PDB file of C-alpha atoms in Angstrom:
ATOM      1  CA  MET A   1     126.934  99.418 110.939  1.00 48.00           C
ATOM      2  CA  LEU A   2     128.882  99.206 114.396  1.00 45.00           C
ATOM      3  CA  ALA A   3     125.428 100.360 116.035  1.00 47.00           C
ATOM      4  CA  ALA A   4     123.694  97.596 114.434  1.00 47.00           C
ATOM      5  CA  ALA A   5     126.029  95.078 115.595  1.00 46.00           C
ATOM      6  CA  ALA A   6     125.943  96.520 119.088  1.00 45.00           C
ATOM      7  CA  PHE A   7     122.093  96.256 119.096  1.00 45.00           C
ATOM      8  CA  SER A   8     122.190  92.833 117.779  1.00 44.00           C
ATOM      9  CA  ALA A   9     124.696  91.817 120.433  1.00 46.00           C
ATOM     10  CA  ALA A  10     122.564  93.488 123.301  1.00 49.00           C
ATOM     11  CA  CYS A  11     119.713  91.557 122.320  1.00 55.00           C
ATOM     12  CA  GLY A  12     120.793  88.041 122.475  1.00 55.00           C
ATOM     13  CA  ALA A  13     118.559  85.213 121.570  1.00 48.00           C
ATOM     14  CA  PRO A  14     115.108  85.751 121.390  1.00 44.00           C
ATOM     15  CA  PRO A  15     112.906  85.030 124.594  1.00 50.00           C
ATOM     16  CA  GLU A  16     111.495  81.449 125.296  1.00 63.00           C
ATOM     17  CA  SER A  17     107.795  81.521 124.124  1.00 73.00           C
ATOM     18  CA  ALA A  18     105.279  81.843 127.126  1.00 81.00           C
ATOM     19  CA  PRO A  19     102.125  80.072 127.715  1.00 89.00           C
ATOM     20  CA  SER A  20      98.964  81.679 126.743  1.00 89.00           C
ATOM     21  CA  ALA A  21      95.874  81.970 129.550  1.00 93.00           C
ATOM     22  CA  VAL A  22      92.423  81.741 128.458  1.00 93.00           C
ATOM     23  CA  VAL A  23      89.597  81.675 130.644  1.00 96.00           C
ATOM     24  CA  THR A  24      85.755  80.933 129.257  1.00 96.00           C
ATOM     25  CA  SER A  25      82.781  80.976 131.789  1.00 97.00           C
ATOM     26  CA  ASP A  26      79.490  79.580 131.625  1.00 97.00           C
ATOM     27  CA  PRO A  27      77.332  81.168 132.189  1.00 97.00           C
ATOM     28  CA  GLU A  28      78.980  84.881 131.295  1.00 96.00           C
ATOM     29  CA  SER A  29      76.526  86.643 133.599  1.00 96.00           C
ATOM     30  CA  VAL A  30      74.032  85.935 136.523  1.00 96.00           C
ATOM     31  CA  CYS A  31      71.063  87.948 137.482  1.00 95.00           C
ATOM     32  CA  LEU A  32      71.167  90.529 140.193  1.00 95.00           C
ATOM     33  CA  GLY A  33      70.601  89.172 143.610  1.00 92.00           C
ATOM     34  CA  ASP A  34      71.252  85.170 142.297  1.00 94.00           C
ATOM     35  CA  GLY A  35      72.258  84.242 145.913  1.00 95.00           C
ATOM     36  CA  PHE A  36      74.497  81.621 144.991  1.00 97.00           C
ATOM     37  CA  ALA A  37      71.926  79.551 142.940  1.00 96.00           C
ATOM     38  CA  THR A  38      73.621  79.578 139.464  1.00 96.00           C
ATOM     39  CA  PRO A  39      76.635  77.309 139.127  1.00 98.00           C
ATOM     40  CA  ILE A  40      79.505  79.238 137.075  1.00 98.00           C
ATOM     41  CA  VAL A  41      81.977  76.968 135.113  1.00 98.00           C
ATOM     42  CA  LEU A  42      85.353  78.748 134.896  1.00 98.00           C
ATOM     43  CA  ASP A  43      87.463  76.682 132.251  1.00 97.00           C
ATOM     44  CA  ALA A  44      91.146  77.169 131.526  1.00 96.00           C
ATOM     45  CA  SER A  45      91.420  74.311 128.935  1.00 91.00           C
ATOM     46  CA  ASP A  46      91.851  76.528 126.068  1.00 89.00           C
ATOM     47  CA  SER A  47      95.163  77.867 127.436  1.00 90.00           C
ATOM     48  CA  ALA A  48      98.248  76.701 125.811  1.00 87.00           C
ATOM     49  CA  PRO A  49     101.726  75.995 126.607  1.00 86.00           C
ATOM     50  CA  ARG A  50     102.917  78.303 123.658  1.00 81.00           C
ATOM     51  CA  LEU A  51     101.528  81.681 122.815  1.00 75.00           C
ATOM     52  CA  THR A  52      99.646  81.586 119.411  1.00 70.00           C
ATOM     53  CA  LEU A  53      97.718  84.048 117.531  1.00 70.00           C
ATOM     54  CA  VAL A  54      94.839  81.471 116.533  1.00 71.00           C
ATOM     55  CA  PRO A  55      93.461  79.023 118.577  1.00 67.00           C
ATOM     56  CA  ALA A  56      95.120  75.569 118.265  1.00 68.00           C
ATOM     57  CA  PRO A  57      94.335  72.035 119.959  1.00 69.00           C
ATOM     58  CA  PRO A  58      96.702  71.649 122.945  1.00 68.00           C
ATOM     59  CA  ASP A  59      99.859  69.678 122.127  1.00 72.00           C
ATOM     60  CA  PRO A  60      99.489  65.851 123.928  1.00 77.00           C
ATOM     61  CA  ASP A  61     103.318  65.803 124.193  1.00 80.00           C
ATOM     62  CA  ALA A  62     103.686  69.205 125.987  1.00 79.00           C
ATOM     63  CA  PRO A  63     104.316  69.489 129.935  1.00 82.00           C
ATOM     64  CA  PRO A  64     101.249  70.106 131.891  1.00 90.00           C
ATOM     65  CA  LEU A  65     100.670  73.707 132.663  1.00 93.00           C
ATOM     66  CA  ARG A  66     100.088  74.848 136.411  1.00 96.00           C
ATOM     67  CA  TYR A  67      97.034  77.211 136.791  1.00 97.00           C
ATOM     68  CA  ARG A  68      96.217  79.589 139.767  1.00 98.00           C
ATOM     69  CA  TRP A  69      92.718  81.229 139.960  1.00 98.00           C
ATOM     70  CA  THR A  70      92.387  84.331 142.030  1.00 98.00           C
ATOM     71  CA  LEU A  71      88.485  85.607 142.498  1.00 98.00           C
ATOM     72  CA  SER A  72      87.197  88.871 143.881  1.00 97.00           C
ATOM     73  CA  GLY A  73      84.205  91.203 143.573  1.00 96.00           C
ATOM     74  CA  SER A  74      80.993  89.498 144.710  1.00 95.00           C
ATOM     75  CA  ARG A  75      81.307  86.703 147.425  1.00 97.00           C
ATOM     76  CA  TRP A  76      81.775  83.268 145.878  1.00 97.00           C
ATOM     77  CA  VAL A  77      81.508  80.010 147.033  1.00 98.00           C
ATOM     78  CA  LEU A  78      83.630  77.053 145.686  1.00 98.00           C
ATOM     79  CA  VAL A  79      81.053  74.304 144.341  1.00 98.00           C
ATOM     80  CA  GLU A  80      83.552  72.056 142.297  1.00 98.00           C
ATOM     81  CA  GLY A  81      87.311  71.820 141.814  1.00 97.00           C
ATOM     82  CA  VAL A  82      90.318  73.625 143.287  1.00 97.00           C
ATOM     83  CA  LEU A  83      91.904  77.115 142.636  1.00 97.00           C
ATOM     84  CA  ASP A  84      94.840  75.509 141.161  1.00 97.00           C
ATOM     85  CA  GLY A  85      92.876  73.170 138.897  1.00 97.00           C
ATOM     86  CA  GLU A  86      91.972  73.568 135.125  1.00 96.00           C
ATOM     87  CA  ARG A  87      88.400  73.816 135.467  1.00 97.00           C
ATOM     88  CA  LEU A  88      86.296  74.933 138.748  1.00 96.00           C
ATOM     89  CA  VAL A  89      82.715  75.842 139.405  1.00 98.00           C
ATOM     90  CA  VAL A  90      81.723  78.498 141.658  1.00 98.00           C
ATOM     91  CA  ALA A  91      78.331  80.351 142.751  1.00 98.00           C
ATOM     92  CA  ILE A  92      78.466  84.054 143.523  1.00 98.00           C
ATOM     93  CA  GLU A  93      76.158  86.348 145.571  1.00 96.00           C
ATOM     94  CA  GLY A  94      75.351  88.457 142.461  1.00 95.00           C
ATOM     95  CA  ASP A  95      75.362  91.736 144.220  1.00 95.00           C
ATOM     96  CA  ARG A  96      78.334  92.708 141.972  1.00 96.00           C
ATOM     97  CA  PRO A  97      80.369  91.340 139.329  1.00 97.00           C
ATOM     98  CA  LEU A  98      83.158  88.392 139.920  1.00 98.00           C
ATOM     99  CA  HIS A  99      86.421  89.515 138.907  1.00 98.00           C
ATOM    100  CA  VAL A 100      88.464  86.438 137.702  1.00 98.00           C
ATOM    101  CA  GLU A 101      92.089  86.209 137.291  1.00 98.00           C
ATOM    102  CA  LEU A 102      94.001  83.308 135.920  1.00 98.00           C
ATOM    103  CA  SER A 103      97.711  82.618 135.970  1.00 97.00           C
ATOM    104  CA  VAL A 104      98.922  79.811 133.678  1.00 96.00           C
ATOM    105  CA  SER A 105     102.978  78.716 134.146  1.00 94.00           C
ATOM    106  CA  ASP A 106     104.581  76.258 132.296  1.00 91.00           C
ATOM    107  CA  ALA A 107     107.531  73.891 133.020  1.00 87.00           C
ATOM    108  CA  GLU A 108     110.039  76.383 131.732  1.00 86.00           C
ATOM    109  CA  GLY A 109     108.808  79.109 134.126  1.00 88.00           C
ATOM    110  CA  GLY A 110     107.089  81.275 131.674  1.00 90.00           C
ATOM    111  CA  THR A 111     103.790  82.849 133.227  1.00 93.00           C
ATOM    112  CA  ALA A 112     100.824  84.223 131.225  1.00 93.00           C
ATOM    113  CA  THR A 113      97.837  85.976 133.369  1.00 95.00           C
ATOM    114  CA  THR A 114      94.510  87.211 131.940  1.00 96.00           C
ATOM    115  CA  ASP A 115      91.411  88.566 133.485  1.00 97.00           C
ATOM    116  CA  HIS A 116      87.709  87.674 133.076  1.00 97.00           C
ATOM    117  CA  THR A 117      84.651  89.012 134.285  1.00 97.00           C
ATOM    118  CA  VAL A 118      81.282  87.408 135.236  1.00 97.00           C
ATOM    119  CA  ALA A 119      78.758  90.012 134.996  1.00 96.00           C
ATOM    120  CA  VAL A 120      75.806  90.871 137.060  1.00 96.00           C
ATOM    121  CA  THR A 121      72.344  91.640 134.828  1.00 94.00           C
ATOM    122  CA  LEU A 122      69.678  93.863 135.890  1.00 91.00           C
ATOM    123  CA  PRO A 123      66.363  92.232 135.717  1.00 87.00           C
ATOM    124  CA  ASP A 124      63.767  93.507 133.349  1.00 84.00           C
ATOM    125  CA  PRO A 125      61.446  96.241 135.046  1.00 85.00           C
ATOM    126  CA  ALA A 126      58.596  94.701 133.127  1.00 86.00           C
ATOM    127  CA  SER A 127      58.822  91.107 133.853  1.00 84.00           C
ATOM    128  CA  GLY A 128      61.180  91.173 136.784  1.00 80.00           C
ATOM    129  CA  ARG A 129      63.271  88.570 134.981  1.00 84.00           C
ATOM    130  CA  CYS A 130      66.923  88.730 133.654  1.00 83.00           C
ATOM    131  CA  THR A 131      67.479  88.668 129.830  1.00 68.00           C
ATOM    132  CA  GLY A 132      67.979  84.933 129.093  1.00 52.00           C
ATOM    133  CA  SER A 133      66.236  83.653 132.275  1.00 43.00           C
ATOM    134  CA  ASP A 134      64.164  80.615 132.245  1.00 42.00           C
ATOM    135  CA  PRO A 135      60.510  81.148 132.509  1.00 38.00           C
TER     136      PRO A 135
END
């Protein structure tokens, strides 16, 4: 009984809920050697002020989230947006995948980070085109 009371006192109150960081990209891959031709939309609008197990619509009364994007891997250029915005558009060289890290912070200091990869697709040897490429 004493051990249970000591454990309960040591734990204290449950921690504040952290935000959730969610990244989507469109498209999710580019063709090898894309040469900065394909704009890639990186979107964090599905991120939420509170971590949930199922997607939920954003709470319009919640304080705004702060975003920080970190991009590495393939060389990239920023086409639209800023690296601390909810949404940005980039283009990549396409010599290797683009590794995307998104950190989301809330007004209470909670932070969540997630990783995402924009893949590079090899062309089909017979056609020379990537799967899903326009004719």
